Amino acid sequence: MNSTLSFDLELHRGDRSIIAAATLDAPSTGLLGPSGSGKTTLLHAIAGLISPSRGRIQIADEVLFDSKTGIDVPPEKRRIALVFQDGRLFPHWSVKRNIMVGTAAGSEATNLADEVIQLLELSPLLSRMPDTLSGGEMQRVALARALAMKPRWLLLDEPLSALDTRLKKRILPFLIRVRDYFKIPILHVSHDVGELISVSDTLLHLTGNRLTGPSSYQDLLLQNSSGEIEAMNMLTATVETNQQGEVLLRCGEMELVSTAKLDPQCRSATVRIAPSEIALSTGSLGDISIRNRIEGKVTKVHPWGRSCLVEIDAKERILAECTVESCRELGLEEGRMVTILIKASAVHLYLNG
């Protein structure tokens, strides 16, 4: 079924206007942008909670908003579910009633709700009240409520921003399960680049008063040399060994060691390494305690705010952040061989869904 979402809008946020136009047909799209750029405003317009100043929104051939013809389909008829960062559960209803509130009558809706409950592992919580839930549990219930409505699109407005790192690592696999199991297209807002890359196939960037994309993270990152978008290395890894406080990982032909705690049964994970936590060497290392030492070749050096992003081919593409002076002193240019140095503690792991 065609669920392509397209929009061409002018929105007002305070005393400024936002121009946003895109066609989204990927299973999952991430939306990046600084605080106050208008990301939530855009989601609210798509969901029908606010009306744009002008423009058009449609899903496949169905027009949801058109300022020229006066079409403005109300939110409850758009079949677009919006999950807020604070969950917004009904405090006087049980978890089960919160999940079922937007569902239609009949066995099909009940069966869908049961599927959602099982997928998000909510069965033990159904009789509980929202004020007895943890932050992560509340977000899973809010996500379940949205999915049980059988929406055509799922909009996520920073659903993990209020959670600590431990809870984020637990909830991310549930988002990945939702994406892969229900096949409902997702537009996901977050400040966390790693979170978006983990879940999204393509990215949008809203800054100033204009939306750019959709495009790949790499293209979006390197087209914005101001350094406004957080640079991050995200790699898919298989777990080779997990013992004595160290996890040995294989990312394609590259091996990495991490000191992150990982469930002994886990066999795959997403590796996250900040370019700022990577050092480069062009000479002899001698004795050194850093566990990850990887040979690679510089493919390009990109201006990056007040520093540089060095792009390296190490069988996997790696980005390292260096000062302009370090790049000059080390002679970092295309074709230069380097050793990539990464502390095991800088190799962060997230479970795959």
Tab-separated table of C-alpha atoms in Angstrom:
chain	number	residue	atom	x	y	z
A	1	MET	CA	0.000	0.000	0.000
A	2	ASN	CA	1.331	3.424	-0.972
A	3	SER	CA	1.910	5.532	2.131
A	4	THR	CA	4.182	8.216	0.672
A	5	LEU	CA	3.934	11.393	2.728
A	6	SER	CA	4.532	14.655	0.882
A	7	PHE	CA	4.266	18.219	2.101
A	8	ASP	CA	5.138	21.720	0.941
A	9	LEU	CA	4.403	24.146	3.759
A	10	GLU	CA	4.991	27.537	5.250
A	11	LEU	CA	4.662	27.481	9.028
A	12	HIS	CA	4.921	30.233	11.581
A	13	ARG	CA	6.713	29.801	14.885
A	14	GLY	CA	6.677	32.976	16.914
A	15	ASP	CA	7.683	35.842	14.630
A	16	ARG	CA	9.459	33.759	11.998
A	17	SER	CA	8.351	31.523	9.165
A	18	ILE	CA	9.580	28.016	8.330
A	19	ILE	CA	9.655	26.628	4.799
A	20	ALA	CA	9.365	22.828	4.775
A	21	ALA	CA	8.987	20.661	1.679
A	22	ALA	CA	9.791	16.973	1.294
A	23	THR	CA	8.536	13.665	-0.042
A	24	LEU	CA	9.012	10.768	2.378
A	25	ASP	CA	8.758	7.177	1.205
A	26	ALA	CA	11.436	5.452	3.319
A	27	PRO	CA	10.307	3.093	6.104
A	28	SER	CA	11.772	5.436	8.701
A	29	THR	CA	12.920	9.055	8.455
A	30	GLY	CA	14.781	10.989	11.148
A	31	LEU	CA	14.406	14.740	11.671
A	32	LEU	CA	17.345	16.683	13.111
A	33	GLY	CA	17.656	20.321	14.049
A	34	PRO	CA	18.649	22.653	16.870
A	35	SER	CA	16.255	23.499	19.711
A	36	GLY	CA	13.627	25.970	18.612
A	37	SER	CA	14.062	25.259	14.902
A	38	GLY	CA	10.432	24.147	14.504
A	39	LYS	CA	10.662	20.333	14.426
A	40	THR	CA	7.697	19.853	16.780
A	41	THR	CA	5.724	22.516	14.884
A	42	LEU	CA	6.204	20.523	11.673
A	43	LEU	CA	5.019	17.288	13.323
A	44	HIS	CA	1.962	19.046	14.747
A	45	ALA	CA	1.091	20.386	11.288
A	46	ILE	CA	1.339	16.929	9.711
A	47	ALA	CA	-0.780	15.424	12.501
A	48	GLY	CA	-3.402	18.178	12.102
A	49	LEU	CA	-2.930	19.774	15.528
A	50	ILE	CA	-2.115	23.143	13.929
A	51	SER	CA	-2.852	24.596	10.494
A	52	PRO	CA	0.022	25.835	8.309
A	53	SER	CA	-0.027	29.379	6.931
A	54	ARG	CA	-0.089	27.933	3.440
A	55	GLY	CA	0.742	24.784	1.521
A	56	ARG	CA	-0.314	21.196	1.066
A	57	ILE	CA	-0.010	17.846	2.893
A	58	GLN	CA	-0.975	14.507	1.422
A	59	ILE	CA	-0.507	10.774	1.945
A	60	ALA	CA	-0.462	8.898	-1.354
A	61	ASP	CA	-3.388	10.454	-3.297
A	62	GLU	CA	-5.331	11.696	-0.266
A	63	VAL	CA	-5.022	15.412	0.456
A	64	LEU	CA	-5.015	16.181	4.195
A	65	PHE	CA	-4.427	19.925	3.960
A	66	ASP	CA	-4.569	22.401	1.094
A	67	SER	CA	-4.648	26.117	1.790
A	68	LYS	CA	-5.833	26.897	-1.749
A	69	THR	CA	-8.917	24.681	-1.672
A	70	GLY	CA	-9.642	24.968	2.054
A	71	ILE	CA	-9.118	21.258	2.797
A	72	ASP	CA	-8.093	20.633	6.416
A	73	VAL	CA	-8.839	17.077	7.550
A	74	PRO	CA	-9.256	16.944	11.363
A	75	PRO	CA	-6.592	15.050	13.365
A	76	GLU	CA	-8.842	12.131	14.303
A	77	LYS	CA	-9.524	11.365	10.621
A	78	ARG	CA	-5.927	11.529	9.378
A	79	ARG	CA	-4.878	8.161	10.861
A	80	ILE	CA	-1.559	9.671	11.931
A	81	ALA	CA	-0.340	8.790	15.436
A	82	LEU	CA	1.857	11.203	17.382
A	83	VAL	CA	3.904	10.058	20.398
A	84	PHE	CA	5.047	12.929	22.629
A	85	GLN	CA	8.243	12.965	24.680
A	86	ASP	CA	6.322	12.802	27.966
A	87	GLY	CA	3.969	9.962	26.957
A	88	ARG	CA	0.799	11.846	27.972
A	89	LEU	CA	-1.013	8.830	29.361
A	90	PHE	CA	-4.432	9.232	30.979
A	91	PRO	CA	-3.529	9.135	34.700
A	92	HIS	CA	-6.884	7.717	35.888
A	93	TRP	CA	-6.882	4.771	33.474
A	94	SER	CA	-4.993	1.482	33.630
A	95	VAL	CA	-2.251	0.631	31.148
A	96	LYS	CA	-4.631	-1.627	29.208
A	97	ARG	CA	-7.308	1.035	28.936
A	98	ASN	CA	-4.726	3.597	27.847
A	99	ILE	CA	-3.625	1.256	25.061
A	100	MET	CA	-7.176	0.484	23.913
A	101	VAL	CA	-8.535	4.045	24.028
A	102	GLY	CA	-8.092	4.816	20.334
A	103	THR	CA	-8.899	1.404	18.889
A	104	ALA	CA	-11.984	0.488	16.895
A	105	ALA	CA	-14.455	-2.115	18.118
A	106	GLY	CA	-14.120	-5.701	16.907
A	107	SER	CA	-11.805	-8.684	16.970
A	108	GLU	CA	-9.348	-7.268	14.404
A	109	ALA	CA	-8.558	-4.267	16.607
A	110	THR	CA	-8.288	-6.496	19.682
A	111	ASN	CA	-5.908	-8.841	17.891
A	112	LEU	CA	-3.739	-5.898	16.783
A	113	ALA	CA	-3.620	-4.549	20.346
A	114	ASP	CA	-2.612	-8.005	21.606
A	115	GLU	CA	0.197	-8.116	19.035
A	116	VAL	CA	1.428	-4.699	20.142
A	117	ILE	CA	1.313	-5.686	23.817
A	118	GLN	CA	3.341	-8.826	23.153
A	119	LEU	CA	5.881	-7.084	20.929
A	120	LEU	CA	6.539	-4.335	23.479
A	121	GLU	CA	6.508	-6.796	26.410
A	122	LEU	CA	3.698	-5.012	28.252
A	123	SER	CA	1.600	-7.981	29.458
A	124	PRO	CA	2.844	-7.746	33.094
A	125	LEU	CA	1.891	-4.045	33.220
A	126	LEU	CA	-1.700	-4.101	31.930
A	127	SER	CA	-3.456	-3.705	35.288
A	128	ARG	CA	-1.100	-1.011	36.596
A	129	MET	CA	-1.738	2.753	36.712
A	130	PRO	CA	0.550	5.272	34.961
A	131	ASP	CA	1.893	6.740	38.207
A	132	THR	CA	3.417	3.348	39.074
A	133	LEU	CA	5.415	3.085	35.816
A	134	SER	CA	9.035	3.989	35.115
A	135	GLY	CA	9.875	6.489	32.370
A	136	GLY	CA	10.756	3.719	29.946
A	137	GLU	CA	7.551	1.790	30.717
A	138	MET	CA	5.424	4.903	30.138
A	139	GLN	CA	7.022	5.482	26.743
A	140	ARG	CA	6.393	1.869	25.725
A	141	VAL	CA	2.739	2.229	26.723
A	142	ALA	CA	2.457	5.501	24.753
A	143	LEU	CA	4.014	3.766	21.748
A	144	ALA	CA	1.627	0.810	22.128
A	145	ARG	CA	-1.384	3.156	22.285
A	146	ALA	CA	-0.259	4.821	19.053
A	147	LEU	CA	0.300	1.512	17.240
A	148	ALA	CA	-3.007	0.015	18.402
A	149	MET	CA	-4.778	2.783	16.443
A	150	LYS	CA	-3.375	1.190	13.249
A	151	PRO	CA	-2.023	4.491	11.897
A	152	ARG	CA	-0.788	5.138	8.377
A	153	TRP	CA	2.140	7.121	9.815
A	154	LEU	CA	3.813	7.192	13.221
A	155	LEU	CA	5.299	10.508	14.365
A	156	LEU	CA	7.739	10.386	17.276
A	157	ASP	CA	8.532	13.692	18.999
A	158	GLU	CA	11.751	13.064	20.948
A	159	PRO	CA	10.254	10.014	22.694
A	160	LEU	CA	13.508	9.156	24.506
A	161	SER	CA	14.733	12.630	25.447
A	162	ALA	CA	13.588	12.390	29.079
A	163	LEU	CA	15.255	9.004	29.616
A	164	ASP	CA	18.760	8.327	30.871
A	165	THR	CA	21.305	6.462	28.743
A	166	ARG	CA	20.507	3.092	30.323
A	167	LEU	CA	16.788	3.393	29.530
A	168	LYS	CA	17.476	4.689	26.023
A	169	LYS	CA	19.539	1.601	25.298
A	170	ARG	CA	16.604	-0.513	26.464
A	171	ILE	CA	13.914	1.333	24.483
A	172	LEU	CA	15.789	1.661	21.168
A	173	PRO	CA	15.400	-2.050	20.350
A	174	PHE	CA	11.621	-1.673	20.811
A	175	LEU	CA	11.573	1.153	18.249
A	176	ILE	CA	13.535	-1.028	15.843
A	177	ARG	CA	11.077	-3.896	16.420
A	178	VAL	CA	8.169	-1.568	15.661
A	179	ARG	CA	9.812	-0.401	12.436
A	180	ASP	CA	10.602	-3.912	11.245
A	181	TYR	CA	7.465	-5.747	12.420
A	182	PHE	CA	4.571	-3.384	11.748
A	183	LYS	CA	5.955	-1.738	8.585
A	184	ILE	CA	4.341	1.557	9.575
A	185	PRO	CA	6.422	4.460	8.225
A	186	ILE	CA	7.993	6.598	10.959
A	187	LEU	CA	9.019	10.251	11.153
A	188	HIS	CA	11.231	10.498	14.237
A	189	VAL	CA	12.455	13.739	15.850
A	190	SER	CA	15.493	13.593	18.134
A	191	HIS	CA	18.569	15.600	19.168
A	192	ASP	CA	20.467	12.308	19.444
A	193	VAL	CA	22.121	11.503	16.117
A	194	GLY	CA	22.981	7.971	17.223
A	195	GLU	CA	19.351	7.309	18.104
A	196	LEU	CA	18.182	8.500	14.688
A	197	ILE	CA	20.811	6.575	12.737
A	198	SER	CA	19.896	3.403	14.646
A	199	VAL	CA	16.234	3.646	13.674
A	200	SER	CA	16.077	5.740	10.479
A	201	ASP	CA	16.829	4.951	6.843
A	202	THR	CA	17.172	8.586	5.805
A	203	LEU	CA	17.371	11.994	7.505
A	204	LEU	CA	15.945	15.517	7.275
A	205	HIS	CA	17.590	18.611	8.760
A	206	LEU	CA	15.642	21.696	9.858
A	207	THR	CA	17.766	24.744	10.580
A	208	GLY	CA	17.401	28.488	10.100
A	209	ASN	CA	14.021	28.577	8.417
A	210	ARG	CA	14.429	25.780	5.901
A	211	LEU	CA	14.245	21.984	5.705
A	212	THR	CA	16.872	20.013	3.766
A	213	GLY	CA	16.851	16.346	2.767
A	214	PRO	CA	15.844	13.614	2.851
A	215	SER	CA	19.345	12.263	2.387
A	216	SER	CA	21.801	9.864	3.969
A	217	TYR	CA	23.411	10.782	7.281
A	218	GLN	CA	26.838	10.938	5.628
A	219	ASP	CA	25.666	13.365	2.936
A	220	LEU	CA	23.742	15.509	5.409
A	221	LEU	CA	26.692	15.608	7.795
A	222	LEU	CA	29.344	16.533	5.268
A	223	GLN	CA	27.158	19.115	3.523
A	224	ASN	CA	26.918	21.022	6.820
A	225	SER	CA	30.531	21.945	7.520
A	226	SER	CA	29.522	24.359	10.300
A	227	GLY	CA	29.601	21.400	12.694
A	228	GLU	CA	25.949	21.944	13.637
A	229	ILE	CA	25.087	18.268	13.091
A	230	GLU	CA	26.722	15.923	15.567
A	231	ALA	CA	29.292	13.656	13.931
A	232	MET	CA	29.085	9.981	14.889
A	233	ASN	CA	30.434	6.616	13.749
A	234	MET	CA	27.726	3.935	13.798
A	235	LEU	CA	28.709	0.375	12.848
A	236	THR	CA	26.869	-2.938	12.874
A	237	ALA	CA	28.828	-5.606	14.736
A	238	THR	CA	28.674	-9.287	15.588
A	239	VAL	CA	29.852	-10.383	19.018
A	240	GLU	CA	32.841	-12.744	18.833
A	241	THR	CA	33.533	-13.137	22.571
A	242	ASN	CA	32.132	-11.551	25.734
A	243	GLN	CA	34.203	-12.364	28.805
A	244	GLN	CA	36.479	-10.952	31.512
A	245	GLY	CA	34.989	-7.472	31.171
A	246	GLU	CA	35.739	-7.140	27.452
A	247	VAL	CA	33.607	-7.656	24.372
A	248	LEU	CA	35.363	-8.584	21.125
A	249	LEU	CA	33.408	-7.372	18.106
A	250	ARG	CA	33.669	-7.830	14.369
A	251	CYS	CA	32.505	-5.023	12.087
A	252	GLY	CA	32.990	-6.436	8.600
A	253	GLU	CA	36.749	-7.065	8.399
A	254	MET	CA	37.514	-4.795	11.342
A	255	GLU	CA	37.863	-5.989	14.958
A	256	LEU	CA	37.089	-3.822	17.973
A	257	VAL	CA	37.315	-4.315	21.735
A	258	SER	CA	34.792	-2.676	24.072
A	259	THR	CA	34.484	-2.564	27.855
A	260	ALA	CA	30.714	-1.942	27.636
A	261	LYS	CA	28.475	-4.342	29.547
A	262	LEU	CA	26.539	-6.616	27.223
A	263	ASP	CA	24.126	-9.454	27.874
A	264	PRO	CA	26.004	-12.796	27.510
A	265	GLN	CA	23.332	-13.995	25.076
A	266	CYS	CA	23.685	-11.002	22.751
A	267	ARG	CA	25.171	-11.877	19.356
A	268	SER	CA	24.867	-8.553	17.514
A	269	ALA	CA	25.011	-4.891	18.450
A	270	THR	CA	25.313	-1.392	17.063
A	271	VAL	CA	28.683	0.234	17.777
A	272	ARG	CA	28.757	3.979	18.451
A	273	ILE	CA	32.059	5.906	18.510
A	274	ALA	CA	32.314	9.682	18.606
A	275	PRO	CA	34.949	11.085	16.190
A	276	SER	CA	36.217	13.262	19.061
A	277	GLU	CA	37.170	10.080	20.953
A	278	ILE	CA	39.450	8.846	18.157
A	279	ALA	CA	43.169	9.653	17.949
A	280	LEU	CA	45.332	9.261	14.852
A	281	SER	CA	49.015	8.409	14.467
A	282	THR	CA	51.272	8.458	11.423
A	283	GLY	CA	54.379	7.118	13.146
A	284	SER	CA	55.648	4.316	15.374
A	285	LEU	CA	53.465	3.735	18.420
A	286	GLY	CA	55.752	1.786	20.728
A	287	ASP	CA	54.155	0.586	23.962
A	288	ILE	CA	50.647	1.945	24.340
A	289	SER	CA	47.654	0.871	26.432
A	290	ILE	CA	44.966	1.671	23.852
A	291	ARG	CA	43.380	-1.642	22.824
A	292	ASN	CA	42.013	-0.693	19.414
A	293	ARG	CA	44.728	0.055	16.849
A	294	ILE	CA	43.476	-0.075	13.263
A	295	GLU	CA	45.323	0.680	10.037
A	296	GLY	CA	43.597	2.846	7.466
A	297	LYS	CA	44.021	5.306	4.617
A	298	VAL	CA	42.797	8.894	4.607
A	299	THR	CA	40.254	9.395	1.833
A	300	LYS	CA	39.317	13.025	2.516
A	301	VAL	CA	39.676	15.804	5.079
A	302	HIS	CA	36.527	17.875	5.602
A	303	PRO	CA	36.384	21.337	7.224
A	304	TRP	CA	34.305	20.961	10.399
A	305	GLY	CA	33.545	24.093	12.369
A	306	ARG	CA	36.871	25.078	13.957
A	307	SER	CA	38.374	21.626	13.374
A	308	CYS	CA	38.427	18.909	10.688
A	309	LEU	CA	36.702	15.590	10.106
A	310	VAL	CA	39.184	13.088	8.699
A	311	GLU	CA	37.482	10.401	6.612
A	312	ILE	CA	39.404	7.111	6.704
A	313	ASP	CA	39.044	3.827	4.844
A	314	ALA	CA	39.728	1.076	7.382
A	315	LYS	CA	37.643	-1.575	5.589
A	316	GLU	CA	34.830	0.313	7.310
A	317	ARG	CA	34.432	4.089	6.881
A	318	ILE	CA	35.645	5.903	10.021
A	319	LEU	CA	35.461	9.596	10.863
A	320	ALA	CA	38.008	11.115	13.267
A	321	GLU	CA	37.953	14.702	14.522
A	322	CYS	CA	41.249	16.597	14.572
A	323	THR	CA	42.261	20.193	15.040
A	324	VAL	CA	43.420	22.098	11.975
A	325	GLU	CA	46.909	22.279	13.487
A	326	SER	CA	47.058	18.508	14.082
A	327	CYS	CA	46.018	17.857	10.481
A	328	ARG	CA	48.816	20.122	9.264
A	329	GLU	CA	51.484	18.639	11.556
A	330	LEU	CA	50.565	15.031	10.695
A	331	GLY	CA	50.239	15.750	6.991
A	332	LEU	CA	46.721	14.335	6.902
A	333	GLU	CA	45.630	14.348	3.291
A	334	GLU	CA	44.145	11.937	0.786
A	335	GLY	CA	46.169	8.726	0.544
A	336	ARG	CA	48.056	9.149	3.862
A	337	MET	CA	48.278	5.908	5.896
A	338	VAL	CA	47.322	6.305	9.563
A	339	THR	CA	46.765	4.218	12.674
A	340	ILE	CA	43.359	4.769	14.269
A	341	LEU	CA	43.501	4.648	18.081
A	342	ILE	CA	40.296	4.070	20.066
A	343	LYS	CA	40.073	3.348	23.782
A	344	ALA	CA	37.904	0.316	24.588
A	345	SER	CA	35.823	2.536	26.880
A	346	ALA	CA	34.971	4.782	23.887
A	347	VAL	CA	33.330	1.903	21.995
A	348	HIS	CA	29.697	2.218	23.116
A	349	LEU	CA	27.233	-0.584	22.348
A	350	TYR	CA	23.494	-0.669	21.704
A	351	LEU	CA	21.490	-3.852	21.371
A	352	ASN	CA	19.983	-4.500	17.965
A	353	GLY	CA	16.245	-5.069	17.880
